[in-house]
Amino acid sequence: VVMIDKRKLKTAHANWVLEQKFDLFGTAKFVDGENLHIDIAVKSIRYFFNMLDRSVRNAEEVKNNRRLDRMVFLERGRSRSNVHAHFYIKGKNAKETKDIIVKAQKIWQKVDNANDLVIKLNEDYVGTSRYCVKELDNIDTDILLLDCTHI
């Protein structure tokens, strides 16, 4: 049996995220996160990021899998039943970063079950780099949405 030191794992994860220098940090909430099935939430998040890629990048870039650099985490909150997402994302330049902020708001409002989207400049790299590992202790939680994450 291999024992994993969760503290070391969380620290390594946070340090790696910190090194990526993501320009933006966001939270996407649903209208009724308490009653929303996890599969529907994942489908909505996947749709949102696909539309954001297509809106910010050109069709050839998306076709060639040159999507926006991002890490997407699905969480259930303290109650273990309030489904929502957090994400780190960055543009390749200042214009693209601004486009992400503006276009993400518009796109999120078109997503089924979408409620609130907060997306901000990531000015506290250290604090936000550690934020998305808080639910790592829950063995039944798939935190990182690999099919929505692109690096």
One Martini backbone bead per residue (centre of mass of N, CA, C, O) as a GRO file, in nm:
protein
  151
    1VAL     BB    1   0.095   0.037   0.024
    2VAL     BB    2   0.041   0.368  -0.070
    3MET     BB    3   0.131   0.670   0.070
    4ILE     BB    4  -0.018   0.990   0.078
    5ASP     BB    5   0.091   1.318   0.101
    6LYS     BB    6  -0.132   1.568   0.091
    7ARG     BB    7   0.038   1.814   0.158
    8LYS     BB    8   0.249   1.773  -0.065
    9LEU     BB    9   0.051   1.765  -0.301
   10LYS     BB   10  -0.070   2.049  -0.259
   11THR     BB   11   0.197   2.202  -0.282
   12ALA     BB   12   0.278   2.107  -0.564
   13HIS     BB   13   0.030   2.210  -0.707
   14ALA     BB   14   0.049   2.510  -0.626
   15ASN     BB   15   0.331   2.559  -0.746
   16TRP     BB   16   0.259   2.492  -1.037
   17VAL     BB   17   0.037   2.703  -1.074
   18LEU     BB   18   0.216   2.946  -1.008
   19GLU     BB   19   0.412   2.903  -1.259
   20GLN     BB   20   0.182   2.969  -1.485
   21LYS     BB   21   0.057   3.254  -1.467
   22PHE     BB   22  -0.239   3.320  -1.432
   23ASP     BB   23  -0.437   3.600  -1.506
   24LEU     BB   24  -0.700   3.436  -1.422
   25PHE     BB   25  -0.994   3.413  -1.200
   26GLY     BB   26  -1.276   3.183  -1.157
   27THR     BB   27  -1.644   3.175  -1.104
   28ALA     BB   28  -1.904   2.924  -1.152
   29LYS     BB   29  -2.252   2.947  -1.127
   30PHE     BB   30  -2.560   2.810  -1.037
   31VAL     BB   31  -2.886   2.834  -0.984
   32ASP     BB   32  -2.895   2.508  -0.864
   33GLY     BB   33  -2.639   2.354  -0.712
   34GLU     BB   34  -2.798   2.157  -0.516
   35ASN     BB   35  -2.977   2.010  -0.779
   36LEU     BB   36  -2.747   1.962  -0.970
   37HIS     BB   37  -2.625   1.756  -1.181
   38ILE     BB   38  -2.305   1.678  -1.251
   39ASP     BB   39  -2.338   1.618  -1.561
   40ILE     BB   40  -2.465   1.893  -1.631
   41ALA     BB   41  -2.235   2.070  -1.533
   42VAL     BB   42  -2.017   1.959  -1.719
   43LYS     BB   43  -2.161   2.026  -1.984
   44SER     BB   44  -2.174   2.334  -1.934
   45ILE     BB   45  -1.868   2.383  -1.904
   46ARG     BB   46  -1.782   2.270  -2.174
   47TYR     BB   47  -1.945   2.466  -2.346
   48PHE     BB   48  -1.826   2.729  -2.244
   49PHE     BB   49  -1.524   2.673  -2.331
   50ASN     BB   50  -1.579   2.624  -2.629
   51MET     BB   51  -1.701   2.906  -2.682
   52LEU     BB   52  -1.460   3.072  -2.584
   53ASP     BB   53  -1.255   2.971  -2.784
   54ARG     BB   54  -1.423   3.059  -3.043
   55SER     BB   55  -1.428   3.369  -2.959
   56VAL     BB   56  -1.109   3.426  -2.914
   57ARG     BB   57  -1.036   3.230  -3.122
   58ASN     BB   58  -0.970   3.084  -3.404
   59ALA     BB   59  -1.067   2.818  -3.591
   60GLU     BB   60  -0.782   2.700  -3.643
   61GLU     BB   61  -0.686   2.686  -3.353
   62VAL     BB   62  -0.909   2.501  -3.248
   63LYS     BB   63  -0.870   2.271  -3.454
   64ASN     BB   64  -0.551   2.259  -3.340
   65ASN     BB   65  -0.572   2.275  -3.018
   66ARG     BB   66  -0.546   2.606  -2.954
   67ARG     BB   67  -0.626   2.682  -2.665
   68LEU     BB   68  -0.694   2.802  -2.380
   69ASP     BB   69  -0.529   2.843  -2.101
   70ARG     BB   70  -0.633   2.593  -1.852
   71MET     BB   71  -0.803   2.534  -1.534
   72VAL     BB   72  -1.059   2.301  -1.418
   73PHE     BB   73  -1.292   2.308  -1.137
   74LEU     BB   74  -1.499   2.090  -0.957
   75GLU     BB   75  -1.738   2.167  -0.704
   76ARG     BB   76  -1.935   2.120  -0.377
   77GLY     BB   77  -1.859   2.233  -0.127
   78ARG     BB   78  -1.930   2.225   0.204
   79SER     BB   79  -2.208   2.060   0.158
   80ARG     BB   80  -2.152   1.862  -0.104
   81SER     BB   81  -2.399   2.015  -0.315
   82ASN     BB   82  -2.255   2.283  -0.448
   83VAL     BB   83  -2.227   2.332  -0.763
   84HIS     BB   84  -1.907   2.438  -0.904
   85ALA     BB   85  -1.660   2.660  -1.057
   86HIS     BB   86  -1.309   2.677  -1.114
   87PHE     BB   87  -1.060   2.905  -1.275
   88TYR     BB   88  -0.781   2.911  -1.482
   89ILE     BB   89  -0.660   3.180  -1.704
   90LYS     BB   90  -0.504   3.264  -2.033
   91GLY     BB   91  -0.353   3.477  -2.238
   92LYS     BB   92  -0.116   3.571  -2.490
   93ASN     BB   93  -0.238   3.862  -2.429
   94ALA     BB   94  -0.398   4.146  -2.342
   95LYS     BB   95  -0.633   4.125  -2.542
   96GLU     BB   96  -0.715   3.832  -2.478
   97THR     BB   97  -0.773   3.877  -2.179
   98LYS     BB   98  -1.000   4.082  -2.222
   99ASP     BB   99  -1.179   3.898  -2.396
  100ILE     BB  100  -1.232   3.690  -2.181
  101ILE     BB  101  -1.386   3.867  -1.984
  102VAL     BB  102  -1.613   3.967  -2.175
  103LYS     BB  103  -1.705   3.693  -2.314
  104ALA     BB  104  -1.766   3.517  -2.067
  105GLN     BB  105  -2.015   3.668  -1.967
  106LYS     BB  106  -2.192   3.625  -2.221
  107ILE     BB  107  -2.177   3.316  -2.237
  108TRP     BB  108  -2.277   3.230  -1.954
  109GLN     BB  109  -2.576   3.343  -1.998
  110LYS     BB  110  -2.628   3.094  -2.222
  111VAL     BB  111  -2.613   2.885  -2.011
  112ASP     BB  112  -2.736   2.631  -1.872
  113ASN     BB  113  -2.793   2.711  -1.532
  114ALA     BB  114  -2.685   2.987  -1.513
  115ASN     BB  115  -2.563   3.254  -1.312
  116ASP     BB  116  -2.262   3.323  -1.195
  117LEU     BB  117  -1.974   3.531  -1.298
  118VAL     BB  118  -1.637   3.539  -1.183
  119ILE     BB  119  -1.375   3.754  -1.323
  120LYS     BB  120  -1.025   3.797  -1.248
  121LEU     BB  121  -0.753   3.924  -1.170
  122ASN     BB  122  -0.447   3.759  -1.076
  123GLU     BB  123  -0.294   3.908  -0.799
  124ASP     BB  124  -0.297   3.628  -0.611
  125TYR     BB  125  -0.114   3.370  -0.678
  126VAL     BB  126  -0.081   3.225  -0.406
  127GLY     BB  127  -0.377   3.202  -0.313
  128THR     BB  128  -0.502   3.072  -0.577
  129SER     BB  129  -0.310   2.821  -0.601
  130ARG     BB  130  -0.458   2.692  -0.328
  131TYR     BB  131  -0.774   2.682  -0.368
  132CYS     BB  132  -0.821   2.401  -0.556
  133VAL     BB  133  -0.736   2.187  -0.296
  134LYS     BB  134  -0.962   2.172  -0.066
  135GLU     BB  135  -1.112   1.890  -0.197
  136LEU     BB  136  -0.890   1.656  -0.197
  137ASP     BB  137  -0.988   1.484   0.063
  138ASN     BB  138  -1.217   1.382  -0.124
  139ILE     BB  139  -1.244   1.077  -0.271
  140ASP     BB  140  -1.529   1.142  -0.441
  141THR     BB  141  -1.359   1.372  -0.594
  142ASP     BB  142  -1.364   1.532  -0.898
  143ILE     BB  143  -1.186   1.810  -0.974
  144LEU     BB  144  -1.041   1.786  -1.241
  145LEU     BB  145  -1.122   1.888  -1.570
  146LEU     BB  146  -0.971   1.745  -1.830
  147ASP     BB  147  -1.168   1.823  -2.080
  148CYS     BB  148  -1.119   2.153  -1.995
  149THR     BB  149  -0.815   2.124  -1.992
  150HIS     BB  150  -0.542   2.353  -2.100
  151ILE     BB  151  -0.162   2.351  -2.164
   0.00000   0.00000   0.00000
